[in-house]
mmCIF file of C-alpha atoms in Angstrom:
data_model
loop_
_atom_site.group_PDB
_atom_site.id
_atom_site.type_symbol
_atom_site.label_atom_id
_atom_site.label_comp_id
_atom_site.label_asym_id
_atom_site.label_seq_id
_atom_site.Cartn_x
_atom_site.Cartn_y
_atom_site.Cartn_z
ATOM 1 C CA MET A 1 6.861 8.459 -14.643
ATOM 2 C CA THR A 2 6.790 7.596 -10.937
ATOM 3 C CA PRO A 3 8.676 4.377 -10.149
ATOM 4 C CA THR A 4 6.364 1.537 -9.121
ATOM 5 C CA PHE A 5 7.168 -1.378 -6.826
ATOM 6 C CA ILE A 6 5.135 -4.530 -6.304
ATOM 7 C CA GLN A 7 5.467 -6.317 -2.970
ATOM 8 C CA ALA A 8 5.128 -10.014 -3.803
ATOM 9 C CA ILE A 9 5.054 -13.545 -2.412
ATOM 10 C CA PRO A 10 6.946 -15.916 -4.747
ATOM 11 C CA TRP A 11 5.938 -19.261 -3.189
ATOM 12 C CA GLU A 12 2.195 -18.722 -3.707
ATOM 13 C CA PRO A 13 1.747 -19.429 -7.469
ATOM 14 C CA ARG A 14 -1.358 -17.264 -7.947
ATOM 15 C CA ARG A 15 0.296 -14.280 -6.261
ATOM 16 C CA ALA A 16 3.575 -14.761 -8.103
ATOM 17 C CA ALA A 17 1.730 -14.815 -11.424
ATOM 18 C CA GLN A 18 -0.269 -11.716 -10.463
ATOM 19 C CA ALA A 19 2.938 -9.902 -9.441
ATOM 20 C CA ARG A 20 4.521 -10.629 -12.818
ATOM 21 C CA HIS A 21 1.339 -9.440 -14.565
ATOM 22 C CA LEU A 22 1.280 -6.237 -12.483
ATOM 23 C CA SER A 23 4.918 -5.648 -13.337
ATOM 24 C CA GLU A 24 4.042 -5.762 -17.029
ATOM 25 C CA VAL A 25 0.933 -3.554 -16.906
ATOM 26 C CA THR A 26 2.399 -0.963 -14.516
ATOM 27 C CA ASP A 27 6.026 -1.061 -15.683
ATOM 28 C CA GLY A 28 6.811 -1.862 -12.056
ATOM 29 C CA THR A 29 9.625 -3.633 -10.272
ATOM 30 C CA VAL A 30 8.754 -6.698 -8.218
ATOM 31 C CA VAL A 31 10.308 -6.998 -4.764
ATOM 32 C CA TRP A 32 9.986 -10.633 -3.728
ATOM 33 C CA ASP A 33 9.452 -11.782 -0.153
ATOM 34 C CA THR A 34 12.553 -13.711 0.907
ATOM 35 C CA THR A 35 11.855 -14.161 4.642
ATOM 36 C CA HIS A 36 8.200 -15.274 4.761
ATOM 37 C CA HIS A 37 7.474 -12.111 6.724
ATOM 38 C CA ALA A 38 5.399 -9.332 5.164
ATOM 39 C CA PHE A 39 6.919 -6.587 7.319
ATOM 40 C CA ASP A 40 10.436 -7.528 6.199
ATOM 41 C CA THR A 41 9.325 -7.472 2.573
ATOM 42 C CA TRP A 42 7.733 -4.055 3.009
ATOM 43 C CA ARG A 43 10.979 -2.782 4.517
ATOM 44 C CA SER A 44 12.846 -4.261 1.522
ATOM 45 C CA VAL A 45 10.565 -2.239 -0.745
ATOM 46 C CA LEU A 46 11.328 0.913 1.273
ATOM 47 C CA THR A 47 15.058 0.172 1.052
ATOM 48 C CA THR A 48 14.790 -0.275 -2.723
ATOM 49 C CA ILE A 49 12.941 3.050 -3.056
ATOM 50 C CA GLY A 50 15.535 4.930 -1.017
ATOM 51 C CA ASN A 51 14.903 8.672 -0.932
ATOM 52 C CA SER A 52 12.799 8.750 -4.117
ATOM 53 C CA ALA A 53 9.062 9.114 -4.555
ATOM 54 C CA ALA A 54 7.315 5.867 -5.511
ATOM 55 C CA ILE A 55 4.072 3.970 -5.910
ATOM 56 C CA ILE A 56 3.734 0.701 -4.002
ATOM 57 C CA LEU A 57 1.337 -2.092 -4.940
ATOM 58 C CA GLU A 58 0.592 -5.363 -3.228
ATOM 59 C CA ASP A 59 0.525 -8.509 -5.348
ATOM 60 C CA ASP A 60 -3.184 -9.157 -4.768
ATOM 61 C CA VAL A 61 -4.715 -6.241 -6.674
ATOM 62 C CA ILE A 62 -6.270 -5.592 -10.043
ATOM 63 C CA VAL A 63 -5.504 -2.201 -11.596
ATOM 64 C CA CYS A 64 -8.156 -0.127 -13.361
ATOM 65 C CA ASP A 65 -8.083 0.660 -17.062
ATOM 66 C CA ASP A 66 -5.584 3.418 -17.844
ATOM 67 C CA TRP A 67 -4.186 3.059 -14.312
ATOM 68 C CA ARG A 68 -0.883 4.829 -14.978
ATOM 69 C CA THR A 69 -2.512 7.937 -16.458
ATOM 70 C CA LYS A 70 -4.997 8.191 -13.582
ATOM 71 C CA VAL A 71 -2.419 7.622 -10.838
ATOM 72 C CA GLU A 72 0.039 10.121 -12.311
ATOM 73 C CA ALA A 73 -2.683 12.794 -12.608
ATOM 74 C CA VAL A 74 -3.436 12.522 -8.880
ATOM 75 C CA ILE A 75 0.264 12.545 -7.986
ATOM 76 C CA ARG A 76 0.713 15.756 -10.000
ATOM 77 C CA GLU A 77 -1.986 17.353 -7.812
ATOM 78 C CA TYR A 78 -0.530 16.108 -4.492
ATOM 79 C CA PRO A 79 3.179 15.337 -5.035
ATOM 80 C CA GLU A 80 4.232 16.142 -1.467
ATOM 81 C CA VAL A 81 1.875 13.851 0.487
ATOM 82 C CA VAL A 82 1.058 10.176 0.947
ATOM 83 C CA ILE A 83 -1.791 9.216 -1.393
ATOM 84 C CA GLN A 84 -4.039 6.209 -0.891
ATOM 85 C CA PHE A 85 -5.420 4.749 -4.149
ATOM 86 C CA PHE A 86 -7.517 2.018 -2.514
ATOM 87 C CA SER A 87 -10.259 2.507 0.032
ATOM 88 C CA MET A 88 -13.266 0.587 1.303
ATOM 89 C CA ARG A 89 -14.724 3.092 3.753
ATOM 90 C CA GLY A 90 -18.259 4.394 3.997
ATOM 91 C CA ASP A 91 -17.191 7.967 3.216
ATOM 92 C CA ASP A 92 -16.013 6.815 -0.214
ATOM 93 C CA LEU A 93 -19.629 6.781 -1.371
ATOM 94 C CA THR A 94 -20.783 9.950 0.384
ATOM 95 C CA VAL A 95 -17.725 12.229 0.546
ATOM 96 C CA GLY A 96 -15.427 10.946 -2.202
ATOM 97 C CA SER A 97 -11.775 11.996 -2.355
ATOM 98 C CA ARG A 98 -10.658 13.595 0.879
ATOM 99 C CA TRP A 99 -7.957 14.432 3.392
ATOM 100 C CA GLN A 100 -7.701 12.019 6.294
ATOM 101 C CA ALA A 101 -5.880 12.085 9.603
ATOM 102 C CA GLY A 102 -2.689 10.012 9.484
ATOM 103 C CA ARG A 103 -3.825 7.744 12.327
ATOM 104 C CA THR A 104 -6.626 6.406 10.075
ATOM 105 C CA PHE A 105 -4.324 4.986 7.377
ATOM 106 C CA LEU A 106 -5.384 1.451 6.525
ATOM 107 C CA MET A 107 -4.895 -1.028 3.676
ATOM 108 C CA ASN A 108 -1.654 -0.892 1.705
ATOM 109 C CA GLN A 109 -3.008 -2.206 -1.611
ATOM 110 C CA CYS A 110 -1.819 0.809 -3.625
ATOM 111 C CA TYR A 111 -0.341 4.045 -2.354
ATOM 112 C CA TYR A 112 2.128 6.768 -3.212
ATOM 113 C CA LEU A 113 5.020 7.872 -1.029
ATOM 114 C CA PRO A 114 6.489 11.315 -1.734
ATOM 115 C CA GLU A 115 10.217 11.934 -1.877
ATOM 116 C CA GLY A 116 11.916 11.093 1.416
ATOM 117 C CA ALA A 117 8.964 9.191 2.907
ATOM 118 C CA ALA A 118 10.310 5.683 2.261
ATOM 119 C CA LYS A 119 13.598 6.531 3.958
ATOM 120 C CA ALA A 120 11.772 8.147 6.904
ATOM 121 C CA LEU A 121 9.472 5.110 7.264
ATOM 122 C CA LEU A 122 12.442 2.771 7.147
ATOM 123 C CA GLU A 123 14.134 4.678 9.954
ATOM 124 C CA TYR A 124 10.908 4.949 11.969
ATOM 125 C CA THR A 125 10.195 1.211 11.793
ATOM 126 C CA GLN A 126 13.715 -0.005 12.501
ATOM 127 C CA ASP A 127 12.689 -1.276 15.957
ATOM 128 C CA TRP A 128 9.000 -1.872 15.161
ATOM 129 C CA ALA A 129 8.890 -5.501 16.337
ATOM 130 C CA GLN A 130 10.259 -4.561 19.740
ATOM 131 C CA ARG A 131 7.907 -1.599 20.170
ATOM 132 C CA HIS A 132 4.840 -3.367 18.762
ATOM 133 C CA PRO A 133 4.953 -7.126 19.306
ATOM 134 C CA GLU A 134 1.157 -7.141 18.899
ATOM 135 C CA HIS A 135 1.518 -6.013 15.235
ATOM 136 C CA PRO A 136 4.541 -7.896 13.861
ATOM 137 C CA THR A 137 3.306 -7.689 10.258
ATOM 138 C CA GLY A 138 1.210 -4.518 10.491
ATOM 139 C CA TYR A 139 2.926 -2.245 8.045
ATOM 140 C CA ASP A 140 -0.313 -0.323 7.491
ATOM 141 C CA VAL A 141 -0.436 0.146 11.287
ATOM 142 C CA ALA A 142 3.192 1.336 11.149
ATOM 143 C CA MET A 143 2.338 3.828 8.414
ATOM 144 C CA ALA A 144 -0.663 5.125 10.389
ATOM 145 C CA GLU A 145 1.492 5.592 13.485
ATOM 146 C CA TRP A 146 4.270 7.306 11.501
ATOM 147 C CA LEU A 147 1.775 9.658 9.843
ATOM 148 C CA LYS A 148 0.220 10.450 13.226
ATOM 149 C CA VAL A 149 3.537 11.020 15.011
ATOM 150 C CA THR A 150 4.779 13.261 12.195
ATOM 151 C CA LYS A 151 1.416 15.090 12.146
ATOM 152 C CA GLN A 152 0.690 14.322 8.509
ATOM 153 C CA LYS A 153 -2.603 13.913 6.731
ATOM 154 C CA TYR A 154 -2.886 11.777 3.638
ATOM 155 C CA TRP A 155 -5.054 12.040 0.546
ATOM 156 C CA THR A 156 -7.543 9.257 -0.217
ATOM 157 C CA HIS A 157 -8.435 9.187 -3.898
ATOM 158 C CA VAL A 158 -11.912 8.041 -4.887
ATOM 159 C CA PRO A 159 -12.730 6.097 -6.976
ATOM 160 C CA SER A 160 -10.259 3.411 -5.998
ATOM 161 C CA LEU A 161 -7.784 2.795 -8.805
ATOM 162 C CA VAL A 162 -7.119 -0.792 -7.750
ATOM 163 C CA GLN A 163 -9.363 -3.583 -6.527
ATOM 164 C CA HIS A 164 -8.400 -6.081 -3.860
ATOM 165 C CA GLN A 165 -8.639 -9.687 -5.027
ATOM 166 C CA PRO A 166 -11.015 -11.853 -2.943
ATOM 167 C CA TRP A 167 -8.109 -14.046 -1.898
ATOM 168 C CA ARG A 168 -7.192 -15.357 1.533
ATOM 169 C CA SER A 169 -4.862 -13.048 3.432
ATOM 170 C CA GLU A 170 -1.323 -14.403 3.654
ATOM 171 C CA ILE A 171 -0.704 -12.278 6.753
ATOM 172 C CA ASN A 172 -3.812 -13.344 8.640
ATOM 173 C CA PRO A 173 -5.908 -16.150 7.087
ATOM 174 C CA ARG A 174 -8.791 -15.308 9.472
ATOM 175 C CA ARG A 175 -9.391 -12.011 7.684
ATOM 176 C CA PRO A 176 -12.476 -11.981 5.495
ATOM 177 C CA ARG A 177 -12.031 -12.332 1.741
ATOM 178 C CA ASN A 178 -14.573 -9.580 1.039
ATOM 179 C CA ARG A 179 -12.191 -6.640 1.358
ATOM 180 C CA GLN A 180 -13.116 -4.930 -1.892
ATOM 181 C CA SER A 181 -13.710 -1.283 -2.710
ATOM 182 C CA ARG A 182 -17.214 -0.277 -3.701
ATOM 183 C CA THR A 183 -15.807 2.532 -5.846
ATOM 184 C CA PHE A 184 -13.292 0.670 -8.011
ATOM 185 C CA ALA A 185 -12.965 2.604 -11.274
#
């Protein structure tokens, strides 16, 4: 079974409760935000993963029925690449599951990192704030840049195996709440 980590905000009661629930239904480990900075928390998750393969969830998702079985089946098919298990793009409805250029990576609701990727991302983003002051919390932007620079494609699985809650973004409250997948299983 692939280790699962939930990136969570403890001071927001609804998110804390959802993180604990996700931990139970996914047999995952919660990594709590301790700095009030999403990028730092993401890097804490990467540190916890180390050199292993892992699944990462955000605390504001709902998992589909039989999530573990479905996720593990896709990982068995593509164990060496980053896999996105949440998408809200137009091609989801017309193309379905597909390879995508690394620079297009977006939305970190639920994804798989193959062995060595967490460590490589941690090293790559060590000076992220200095290089990208315009994206201080953009860990999906960091992943897209890392995938692009390392010339990797990633696999987007459709249907989405998690759904994004219609909650206010803790990173940017101006973001719309309607950030849901139209293909949630």
